[in-house]
DNA sequence: TTGTAAGCGTTATCAC
DNA sequence: GTGATAACGCTTACAA
């Protein structure tokens, strides 16, 4: 099962190894006769170049290292698609490692990527702290995607949480809601900025912001909503940290005998395919995920090829996808 | 930004490069004094071994190449988790490439993996045909996961579709259903065996199987269900090819004014988190995804380390997760 | 226990 | 156009 090498091909084609190398990298300065001879030999042997040897000799890998915080989250999958498309276009390969929501594992993933000599790191939804990020960025250009804008030293691609939250609030206010609660993301890295954006938008509308701690999973909805019900403080609208949490909210409200959107309107965040499922039909803030992936690549390319050194911080504008989970409040702000 | 090499470390620690290598692979035959000297030098320099150089010298990579057919499908993510865990346990790394539902892209991914000298290929939900699979398996041990059992030459890990379909049918029959329709998976590679399992289970129960062509996405439900409604042939229960399709079914039934499970019971396949969302509450056949991933690794290990040569074909037993989308039929088999 | 040196499969720099 | 030959960074006999 030992694979053929350039020498094998060279011998079979009756040429030197260097010639084979030239053919493989389709150099113009090689005669047609030899070229076809080499290609034939290679095909016959099923020759595939050894990337390790090439990287070593070339002193570059044309490879990006991606780390996704959670392979299960559909939000990240779309970012990765954007990265892959853009990388491909520029002749770069992409290595994906799964952070598994675990900082320790993510740390090891960074190390693995660096050992593979990737030319840049793209961290999607990272759990690493600023020190670690800064350290990594000293070894290879590093960009973080979708993890809040405030990380000194590294490049960042984000979608503005303040604007996103305002989009949700304004939509609800326009429908006539005045009693709106935000269920926050708990420990999630984006929890704070999103909640801050909510508070700000509410105040701008002359309303008092109410924030209840929740989390970033479906299961985190229950405690929060139950608390609201028990305190008889159910609002006419709920703005959830993300789609998954919103899905949980939908469910708990239903069990409590409250109808969406008749009794309570619900807004999610991310606009993943969960929101898009017609059965959920969730109004949600949309982050331009693919675009974010593409920009991450572009940002890294600027570092590698045009050796930019000044940090980039791109903050994109989210949009709102309006669906069936929001409507005008039934009464004038009191729960039934 | 040029990174330190073993020579840099050796020089700094005042030893030979070979000694550094021994330390890095923590060989027992090196004095404590030199060991700490080397480790200190390495740490001070931020030394990271170059994996390409190592692979080249060692003539092995201790790496598996995974290709997932669709990074967006939550079913595959779980299989990958199982693979990662098992690989990790045996000191193997894992490289993930995304097939993107596109055979051409998957073909290139196989090639990339082979160029990286992976020691085995794990194809999750592949779209390649038997010829291509056989060809790949001649270069590196290859196992396919979750793509139907009939692929000569390569190892396979599957969950039995016949049993899975029977689980669904028997559950519905036990509830009293006699009029059950299967919406199949269209072009999906698992469509045929699953439909065959359905037909078989129905006949075993003395019932006539009805199969309607659909697909493997949410959007594929509409045409199929609309057809049933228009022909006034709506059954009391629908067994969908997968969860996504079932989600679509739920939605279309709802728009048509039919209640689940009162008017129609619905069963999905895969038991992804979509089924588990309480708002969907979908009864679904469950495949042991993690286990399948673990077994894939084990199967490859047997080839690599114990040089097994006989093909393995593991066919696991699915189970049924019963939820709110199934219940007894309202009437005696006629639609209202 | 440590060092020397050959070799892994490429690419790149020269001569020819 | 083509072919030697020296890197690339590491491992691994074999010597010392």
XYZ file of C-alpha atoms (C1' of nucleotides) in Angstrom:
704
model
C 0.000 0.000 0.000
C 3.063 2.228 -0.204
C 2.206 5.060 -2.543
C 4.185 6.087 -5.615
C 6.439 9.137 -5.332
C 7.851 11.550 -7.852
C 10.806 9.262 -8.317
C 8.514 6.414 -9.265
C 6.823 8.616 -11.819
C 10.126 9.999 -13.118
C 11.555 6.579 -13.627
C 8.490 5.316 -15.434
C 8.364 8.367 -17.670
C 12.104 8.226 -18.267
C 12.780 11.735 -17.015
C 14.276 13.401 -13.963
C 12.345 14.067 -10.770
C 12.702 17.804 -11.258
C 10.923 17.517 -14.555
C 8.039 15.735 -12.909
C 7.816 18.510 -10.365
C 7.628 21.090 -13.132
C 4.849 19.187 -14.840
C 2.885 18.820 -11.609
C 2.993 22.558 -11.075
C 2.240 23.015 -14.733
C 5.227 25.115 -15.562
C 5.250 26.495 -19.121
C 8.857 25.552 -19.768
C 8.486 21.860 -20.468
C 8.062 20.203 -23.840
C 4.700 18.753 -24.755
C 6.200 15.363 -25.370
C 7.684 15.048 -21.890
C 4.634 16.609 -20.314
C 2.279 13.979 -21.683
C 4.742 11.234 -20.883
C 4.861 12.364 -17.276
C 1.121 12.803 -16.975
C 0.537 9.376 -18.401
C 2.974 7.779 -16.016
C 1.404 9.628 -13.096
C -2.095 8.567 -14.059
C -1.046 4.975 -14.601
C 0.544 4.829 -11.175
C -2.248 6.726 -9.461
C 0.314 9.203 -8.255
C -0.788 11.881 -5.789
C 1.661 14.530 -4.590
C 2.590 14.401 -0.933
C 1.373 17.612 0.641
C 3.681 17.326 3.613
C 6.739 17.180 1.444
C 5.471 20.026 -0.647
C 4.734 22.228 2.355
C 8.139 21.540 3.746
C 9.919 22.402 0.543
C 7.743 25.337 -0.362
C 7.768 26.829 3.083
C 4.111 27.635 2.769
C 0.866 25.695 2.949
C -1.791 27.891 1.348
C -4.053 26.705 4.121
C -6.321 28.397 6.637
C -7.131 26.858 9.992
C -10.738 27.236 11.057
C -11.985 26.471 14.526
C -15.708 26.354 15.080
C -16.861 26.614 18.607
C -19.709 24.189 18.124
C -20.168 21.963 15.116
C -23.798 21.422 16.105
C -24.823 25.035 15.787
C -26.268 25.750 12.348
C -25.221 29.384 12.631
C -21.569 28.435 12.446
C -22.076 26.076 9.552
C -23.100 28.968 7.338
C -20.102 31.033 8.318
C -17.918 28.097 7.384
C -19.578 27.874 3.977
C -18.663 31.485 3.351
C -15.098 30.870 4.420
C -14.758 27.805 2.232
C -16.104 29.556 -0.831
C -13.834 32.561 -0.458
C -10.764 30.494 0.381
C -11.342 28.272 -2.602
C -11.533 31.266 -4.863
C -8.080 32.346 -3.780
C -6.480 28.935 -4.003
C -6.423 28.314 -0.285
C -7.453 25.140 1.460
C -9.255 25.074 4.719
C -8.760 22.823 7.717
C -11.661 22.619 10.137
C -11.275 21.728 13.794
C -14.139 21.496 16.242
C -13.825 23.453 19.479
C -16.679 21.509 21.026
C -17.702 24.468 23.215
C -14.698 23.708 25.377
C -11.925 26.285 25.817
C -9.351 23.598 26.582
C -10.167 21.745 23.453
C -10.121 24.931 21.462
C -6.691 25.744 22.821
C -5.424 22.394 21.611
C -7.060 23.014 18.260
C -5.131 26.263 17.886
C -1.944 24.391 18.614
C -2.757 21.660 16.133
C -3.426 24.205 13.440
C -0.155 25.966 14.125
C 1.682 22.663 13.972
C 0.114 22.173 10.587
C 1.656 25.494 9.641
C -1.625 27.084 8.610
C -1.046 30.572 7.300
C -3.869 32.112 9.276
C -6.374 31.239 11.989
C -10.083 31.890 11.682
C -11.898 31.418 14.963
C -15.652 31.253 14.669
C -17.444 31.938 17.930
C -14.341 31.435 20.030
C -14.290 30.786 23.763
C -10.681 31.841 24.211
C -9.802 34.869 26.270
C -8.007 37.942 25.028
C -4.612 36.832 26.275
C -4.785 33.579 24.393
C -6.054 35.307 21.301
C -3.256 37.818 21.393
C -0.719 35.047 21.843
C -2.041 33.110 18.874
C -2.043 36.225 16.742
C 1.671 36.631 17.343
C 2.319 33.264 15.703
C -0.121 33.538 12.800
C -2.585 36.160 11.600
C -5.807 35.608 13.495
C -9.350 36.773 12.904
C -12.304 36.089 15.096
C -15.790 35.935 13.699
C -19.013 36.578 15.584
C -17.651 36.960 19.086
C -18.217 40.585 19.979
C -15.993 43.409 18.781
C -13.748 44.115 21.738
C -10.633 42.024 21.383
C -7.435 44.030 21.301
C -4.827 43.013 18.778
C -6.775 40.545 16.657
C -8.934 41.225 13.626
C -12.662 40.888 14.155
C -15.705 40.370 11.973
C -18.975 40.947 13.767
C -22.578 41.860 13.143
C -23.611 44.738 15.327
C -25.595 43.549 18.342
C -26.786 47.028 19.224
C -28.357 47.455 15.831
C -29.719 43.913 15.906
C -31.403 44.441 19.227
C -32.786 47.780 18.049
C -34.246 46.080 14.993
C -36.132 43.678 17.216
C -37.290 46.337 19.654
C -38.365 48.790 16.972
C -40.339 46.109 15.179
C -42.180 45.233 18.358
C -42.750 48.861 19.284
C -44.109 49.567 15.819
C -46.593 46.744 16.359
C -47.741 48.508 19.498
C -45.838 46.645 22.199
C -44.673 48.536 25.247
C -44.063 45.662 27.625
C -41.075 43.797 26.235
C -38.732 41.417 28.056
C -35.310 40.327 26.870
C -34.159 36.816 27.806
C -30.395 37.091 27.759
C -27.739 34.579 26.744
C -26.313 33.836 30.173
C -22.628 32.991 29.871
C -22.503 33.327 26.120
C -19.879 35.772 24.925
C -22.445 37.819 23.016
C -24.883 38.019 25.876
C -23.742 41.317 27.310
C -23.590 43.412 24.130
C -26.937 42.111 22.949
C -28.603 42.875 26.271
C -27.018 46.312 26.291
C -28.357 46.957 22.820
C -31.789 45.950 23.988
C -31.706 48.305 26.956
C -30.529 51.135 24.817
C -33.207 50.654 22.160
C -35.920 50.419 24.795
C -34.847 53.652 26.450
C -34.659 55.331 23.071
C -38.294 54.366 22.625
C -39.109 55.763 26.034
C -39.680 52.321 27.509
C -38.310 50.595 30.566
C -36.095 47.586 29.656
C -36.670 44.327 31.511
C -33.966 41.684 31.208
C -34.230 38.145 32.568
C -31.231 35.850 32.669
C -31.598 32.749 30.528
C -28.951 31.094 28.296
C -28.167 30.002 24.747
C -29.995 26.693 24.587
C -33.584 25.593 24.233
C -33.619 24.234 27.766
C -32.664 27.584 29.238
C -36.047 29.051 28.359
C -38.104 27.140 30.867
C -36.867 28.623 34.138
C -37.013 32.151 32.786
C -40.507 31.926 31.354
C -41.885 30.044 34.324
C -40.558 32.792 36.536
C -42.381 35.403 34.463
C -45.608 33.423 34.598
C -45.436 32.863 38.331
C -44.735 36.482 39.015
C -47.664 37.327 36.747
C -45.212 39.477 34.867
C -45.630 37.978 31.405
C -44.961 40.719 28.851
C -46.696 41.080 25.505
C -43.431 40.415 23.734
C -40.230 38.468 24.356
C -36.914 39.097 22.614
C -34.777 35.984 23.019
C -30.996 35.786 22.888
C -31.040 33.329 19.966
C -33.260 31.068 17.911
C -32.710 28.050 20.076
C -33.782 29.917 23.181
C -36.740 31.335 21.273
C -37.775 27.812 20.307
C -37.778 26.939 23.987
C -39.844 30.030 24.751
C -42.417 29.067 22.132
C -42.776 25.725 23.768
C -43.064 26.863 27.352
C -45.575 29.546 26.436
C -47.641 26.933 24.689
C -47.637 24.643 27.706
C -48.697 27.589 29.814
C -51.693 28.048 27.570
C -50.452 31.266 25.998
C -50.777 31.698 22.244
C -48.098 33.120 19.959
C -48.410 35.803 18.709
C -51.919 36.486 20.050
C -50.918 36.592 23.692
C -47.166 36.981 23.393
C -44.956 37.870 20.436
C -41.530 36.222 20.216
C -38.387 37.352 18.392
C -35.287 35.202 17.944
C -31.712 35.924 16.889
C -29.579 34.411 14.104
C -32.345 33.464 11.704
C -31.092 29.902 11.449
C -33.163 27.318 9.640
C -34.931 26.655 12.920
C -36.525 30.084 12.655
C -37.261 29.399 9.036
C -39.095 26.139 9.683
C -42.643 27.101 8.860
C -43.884 25.293 11.890
C -41.793 27.608 14.048
C -42.187 30.661 11.820
C -40.004 32.737 14.064
C -39.379 36.416 13.506
C -35.628 36.751 13.964
C -32.670 39.062 13.609
C -30.455 37.894 10.795
C -26.670 38.129 10.774
C -25.031 37.991 7.330
C -23.261 34.739 8.099
C -21.883 33.849 4.695
C -20.649 37.359 4.189
C -18.941 37.263 7.550
C -17.090 34.136 6.489
C -16.045 35.700 3.215
C -14.799 38.836 4.914
C -12.800 36.783 7.369
C -10.898 35.249 4.478
C -10.403 38.584 2.812
C -9.080 40.056 6.029
C -6.560 37.255 6.401
C -5.503 37.559 2.790
C -4.682 41.218 3.355
C -2.389 40.202 6.184
C -0.694 37.417 4.263
C -0.378 38.793 0.775
C -0.459 42.563 1.233
C 1.096 42.414 4.685
C -1.308 44.713 6.351
C -0.424 45.171 10.016
C -3.113 47.485 11.332
C -5.975 45.555 12.949
C -9.266 45.326 11.082
C -12.586 45.500 12.880
C -15.526 44.992 10.584
C -18.943 45.395 12.097
C -21.754 44.495 9.734
C -25.393 45.462 9.864
C -27.902 42.766 10.775
C -31.390 42.717 9.299
C -34.766 41.509 10.522
C -36.738 38.607 9.100
C -40.373 39.083 10.027
C -42.491 35.961 10.348
C -45.546 34.674 12.151
C -44.331 34.775 15.747
C -44.860 38.528 16.073
C -48.051 40.565 15.837
C -49.835 43.405 17.553
C -50.506 42.991 21.275
C -54.017 41.875 22.124
C -54.570 44.276 24.977
C -52.976 47.483 26.058
C -49.970 45.997 27.764
C -51.566 43.967 30.527
C -51.559 40.215 30.418
C -54.880 38.574 30.251
C 7.312 35.623 11.934
C 9.525 32.685 11.003
C 9.008 30.048 13.628
C 11.711 28.345 15.682
C 12.787 24.849 14.650
C 14.390 21.999 16.500
C 17.778 23.395 15.651
C 16.886 26.668 17.317
C 15.834 24.821 20.427
C 18.882 22.544 20.349
C 21.238 25.448 20.086
C 19.592 27.326 22.902
C 19.581 24.276 25.163
C 23.151 23.398 24.200
C 22.318 19.927 22.922
C 21.953 18.145 19.596
C 18.838 18.222 17.486
C 18.352 14.471 17.961
C 18.194 14.987 21.680
C 15.472 17.566 21.278
C 13.533 15.118 19.162
C 13.797 12.494 21.884
C 12.512 14.913 24.464
C 9.604 16.003 22.275
C 8.527 12.394 21.886
C 9.176 11.918 25.552
C 11.576 9.075 25.236
C 12.612 7.521 28.564
C 16.297 7.437 27.672
C 17.218 11.043 28.301
C 18.635 12.545 31.477
C 16.433 14.758 33.602
C 18.897 17.599 33.378
C 18.904 17.738 29.585
C 15.190 17.125 29.447
C 14.347 20.164 31.520
C 16.937 22.238 29.674
C 15.295 21.340 26.372
C 11.779 21.896 27.633
C 12.734 25.262 29.005
C 14.349 26.331 25.775
C 11.321 25.137 23.833
C 8.909 26.998 26.062
C 10.989 30.169 25.966
C 11.036 30.120 22.195
C 7.406 29.120 21.833
C 8.538 26.133 19.827
C 5.907 24.025 18.105
C 6.902 20.912 16.147
C 6.266 21.020 12.410
C 3.776 18.286 11.641
C 4.658 18.133 7.968
C 8.273 17.441 8.725
C 7.297 14.881 11.299
C 4.917 13.067 8.966
C 7.533 12.991 6.303
C 10.176 11.559 8.561
C 7.928 9.177 10.404
C 6.199 7.934 7.308
C 2.899 8.030 9.099
C 0.435 10.706 10.144
C -1.799 9.165 12.784
C -4.612 11.033 11.120
C -8.048 10.080 9.826
C -9.725 11.953 7.010
C -13.422 12.547 7.499
C -15.729 13.783 4.801
C -19.212 14.844 5.779
C -21.719 15.065 3.044
C -23.426 18.097 4.488
C -22.071 20.193 7.305
C -25.531 21.680 7.828
C -27.212 18.416 8.705
C -27.278 17.898 12.474
C -27.376 14.153 11.984
C -23.835 14.148 10.657
C -22.520 16.406 13.384
C -23.255 13.746 15.963
C -21.529 11.051 13.972
C -18.492 13.298 13.801
C -18.529 13.752 17.555
C -18.368 9.995 17.964
C -15.497 9.758 15.512
C -13.558 12.525 17.210
C -13.942 11.021 20.646
C -12.839 7.568 19.556
C -9.958 8.858 17.438
C -8.718 10.991 20.275
C -8.733 8.024 22.570
C -6.390 6.184 20.257
C -4.033 9.076 19.646
C -5.323 9.831 16.185
C -6.134 13.265 14.825
C -9.032 13.939 12.580
C -9.230 16.162 9.522
C -12.715 17.194 8.463
C -13.625 18.162 4.930
C -17.075 19.223 3.824
C -18.604 17.417 0.858
C -21.259 20.076 0.483
C -23.772 17.581 -0.957
C -21.808 17.708 -4.170
C -20.168 14.549 -5.567
C -17.538 16.548 -7.420
C -16.534 18.378 -4.330
C -16.501 15.163 -2.370
C -14.241 13.603 -4.948
C -11.784 16.468 -4.542
C -12.022 16.109 -0.778
C -10.986 12.463 -1.031
C -8.004 13.513 -3.083
C -7.040 16.232 -0.635
C -7.192 13.787 2.231
C -5.024 11.311 0.390
C -2.515 14.035 -0.398
C -2.412 14.707 3.303
C -1.503 11.068 3.713
C -4.358 10.297 6.053
C -4.202 6.716 7.208
C -7.872 6.036 6.625
C -10.945 7.635 5.117
C -14.264 7.918 6.924
C -17.051 8.995 4.628
C -20.208 10.075 6.396
C -23.273 10.023 4.183
C -21.260 9.839 0.986
C -22.567 10.646 -2.476
C -19.820 8.759 -4.273
C -20.632 5.718 -6.346
C -19.312 2.232 -5.763
C -16.539 2.539 -8.347
C -15.131 5.637 -6.726
C -15.425 4.105 -3.296
C -13.635 0.992 -4.378
C -10.897 3.062 -5.960
C -10.373 5.115 -2.819
C -10.302 2.001 -0.697
C -7.378 0.720 -2.713
C -5.294 3.717 -1.658
C -6.341 3.912 1.986
C -8.679 1.912 4.210
C -12.141 3.347 3.744
C -15.309 3.067 5.781
C -18.631 4.583 4.920
C -21.096 5.517 7.600
C -24.852 5.810 7.202
C -25.147 5.269 3.468
C -26.907 1.971 3.076
C -25.166 -1.394 3.456
C -24.560 -2.474 -0.122
C -21.152 -1.248 -1.181
C -18.791 -3.999 -2.275
C -15.234 -3.775 -1.054
C -15.487 -1.031 1.511
C -16.335 -1.296 5.190
C -19.754 -0.032 6.191
C -21.430 1.116 9.371
C -25.167 1.463 9.083
C -28.310 1.436 11.137
C -30.804 -0.983 9.712
C -33.461 0.805 7.676
C -35.711 -2.225 7.536
C -35.861 -2.411 11.298
C -36.229 1.345 11.574
C -39.164 1.420 9.215
C -40.729 -1.518 11.029
C -40.389 0.320 14.319
C -42.336 3.223 12.901
C -44.985 1.066 11.286
C -45.474 -1.188 14.291
C -45.850 1.807 16.580
C -48.535 3.268 14.335
C -50.286 -0.058 13.914
C -50.299 -0.571 17.676
C -52.008 2.791 18.004
C -54.708 1.521 15.672
C -53.632 2.974 12.348
C -54.286 1.015 9.193
C -53.992 3.769 6.615
C -50.325 4.779 6.612
C -48.394 6.589 3.888
C -44.617 6.746 3.550
C -43.114 9.897 2.052
C -39.832 8.692 0.606
C -36.469 10.435 0.353
C -36.395 10.984 -3.399
C -32.801 10.888 -4.627
C -31.291 10.331 -1.224
C -29.103 7.263 -1.052
C -31.108 5.818 1.837
C -34.445 6.370 0.197
C -34.825 2.956 -1.374
C -33.946 0.722 1.579
C -36.106 2.758 3.912
C -39.095 2.604 1.579
C -38.541 -1.114 1.114
C -38.503 -1.577 4.874
C -41.762 0.286 5.106
C -43.442 -1.855 2.476
C -42.250 -5.003 4.126
C -43.437 -3.997 7.581
C -46.820 -2.960 6.253
C -47.324 -6.271 4.485
C -46.233 -8.119 7.583
C -49.043 -6.332 9.389
C -51.444 -7.303 6.654
C -51.705 -3.752 5.357
C -51.261 -2.251 1.927
C -48.214 0.063 1.717
C -48.671 3.433 0.065
C -45.496 5.307 -0.877
C -45.389 8.864 -2.212
C -42.212 10.365 -3.630
C -40.925 13.361 -1.670
C -37.279 14.187 -0.773
C -34.910 14.865 2.095
C -35.644 18.526 2.795
C -38.420 20.428 4.469
C -39.502 21.949 1.175
C -40.072 18.538 -0.361
C -43.072 17.911 1.850
C -45.406 20.382 0.275
C -45.987 18.827 -3.131
C -46.445 15.371 -1.649
C -48.904 16.376 1.041
C -50.844 18.699 -1.224
C -51.245 15.813 -3.618
C -52.669 13.626 -0.867
C -55.072 16.350 0.181
C -56.263 17.043 -3.343
C -56.830 13.395 -4.047
C -58.713 13.206 -0.778
C -56.335 10.422 0.100
C -54.967 11.785 3.345
C -54.047 8.827 5.568
C -54.349 8.733 9.341
C -50.583 8.511 9.647
C -47.515 9.634 7.705
C -44.054 8.117 8.015
C -41.548 10.621 6.638
C -38.100 9.879 5.226
C -36.387 12.108 7.781
C -36.978 14.742 10.435
C -36.604 17.636 8.075
C -39.239 16.257 5.758
C -41.455 15.520 8.743
C -41.103 19.140 9.847
C -42.351 20.159 6.442
C -45.240 17.721 6.738
C -46.241 19.139 10.090
C -46.354 22.563 8.567
C -48.325 21.710 5.455
C -50.858 19.693 7.439
C -51.336 22.651 9.725
C -51.959 25.003 6.809
C -54.461 22.517 5.460
C -56.340 22.689 8.729
C -55.418 19.201 9.849
C -54.329 18.667 13.444
C -51.408 16.521 14.571
C -51.854 13.947 15.972
C -55.647 14.207 16.185
C -56.230 14.049 12.448
C -52.889 12.728 11.258
C -49.986 11.167 13.133
C -46.472 11.909 11.884
C -43.242 9.948 12.375
C -39.795 11.252 11.442
C -36.406 9.618 11.014
C -33.044 10.422 12.635
C -34.293 11.891 15.901
C -32.204 15.016 15.435
C -32.661 17.927 17.777
C -35.360 19.179 15.452
C -37.519 16.251 16.496
C -36.565 16.905 20.085
C -37.653 20.539 20.037
C -40.693 20.439 22.233
C -42.557 22.651 19.865
C -42.134 20.022 17.169
C -42.350 17.048 19.511
C -41.811 14.603 16.722
C -41.954 10.869 17.190
C -38.895 9.641 15.314
C -36.720 6.645 14.584
C -33.343 7.090 16.215
C -30.055 5.938 14.751
C -27.200 5.498 17.223
C -25.140 8.252 15.627
C -22.340 8.578 18.150
C -21.923 4.837 18.316
C -21.736 4.691 14.549
C -18.900 7.195 14.610
C -17.049 5.263 17.266
C -17.415 2.014 15.380
C -16.123 3.632 12.215
C -12.904 4.493 14.020
C -12.626 1.053 15.520
C -13.124 -0.534 12.127
C -10.350 1.579 10.613
C -8.047 0.835 13.510
C -8.455 -2.869 12.860
C -7.322 -2.330 9.295
C -4.368 -0.148 10.217
C -3.040 -1.745 13.340
C -4.237 -5.334 13.173
C -4.210 -5.404 9.384
C -7.569 -6.978 8.950
C -8.369 -7.430 5.276
C -11.850 -8.921 5.293
C -14.543 -6.247 4.863
C -16.629 -5.329 7.872
C -20.312 -4.570 7.569
C -21.850 -3.476 10.830
C -25.570 -2.940 10.833
C -26.882 -1.482 14.077
C -30.380 -1.515 15.466
C -32.291 1.758 15.483
C -34.782 2.598 18.218
C -37.944 4.645 18.376
C -38.401 7.883 20.302
C -42.090 8.353 20.930
C -43.335 11.935 21.290
C -46.433 14.008 20.775
C -46.810 13.780 17.020
C -48.314 10.306 17.124
C -51.547 9.122 18.711
C -54.523 6.888 18.008
C -56.501 7.627 14.841
C -59.669 9.614 15.359
C -61.889 7.600 13.065
C -61.816 4.144 11.664
C -59.422 4.867 8.874
C -61.422 7.269 6.742
C -60.426 10.894 6.530
C -62.897 13.332 7.834
C 22.807 8.937 27.638
C 24.057 11.694 23.699
C 25.664 12.923 18.980
C 26.290 11.992 13.858
C 24.289 11.280 9.663
C 21.085 9.424 6.423
C 16.617 9.803 4.693
C 11.428 11.147 4.144
C 9.097 13.553 -0.864
C 8.979 17.747 -2.435
C 10.699 22.452 -4.541
C 14.139 25.652 -6.133
C 18.661 27.122 -7.798
C 21.748 26.388 -10.779
C 24.324 24.731 -14.572
C 24.154 22.523 -19.014
C 14.127 22.383 -21.785
C 16.243 19.397 -18.703
C 18.904 17.390 -14.890
C 21.863 17.513 -10.594
C 21.821 19.023 -6.051
C 20.898 21.464 -1.980
C 17.482 22.710 1.053
C 12.890 22.197 4.145
C 12.317 20.201 9.660
C 12.034 16.182 11.532
C 13.015 10.943 12.991
C 15.879 7.112 13.533
C 19.490 3.837 13.161
C 24.022 3.517 14.553
C 28.231 5.116 16.877
C 30.420 6.896 20.552
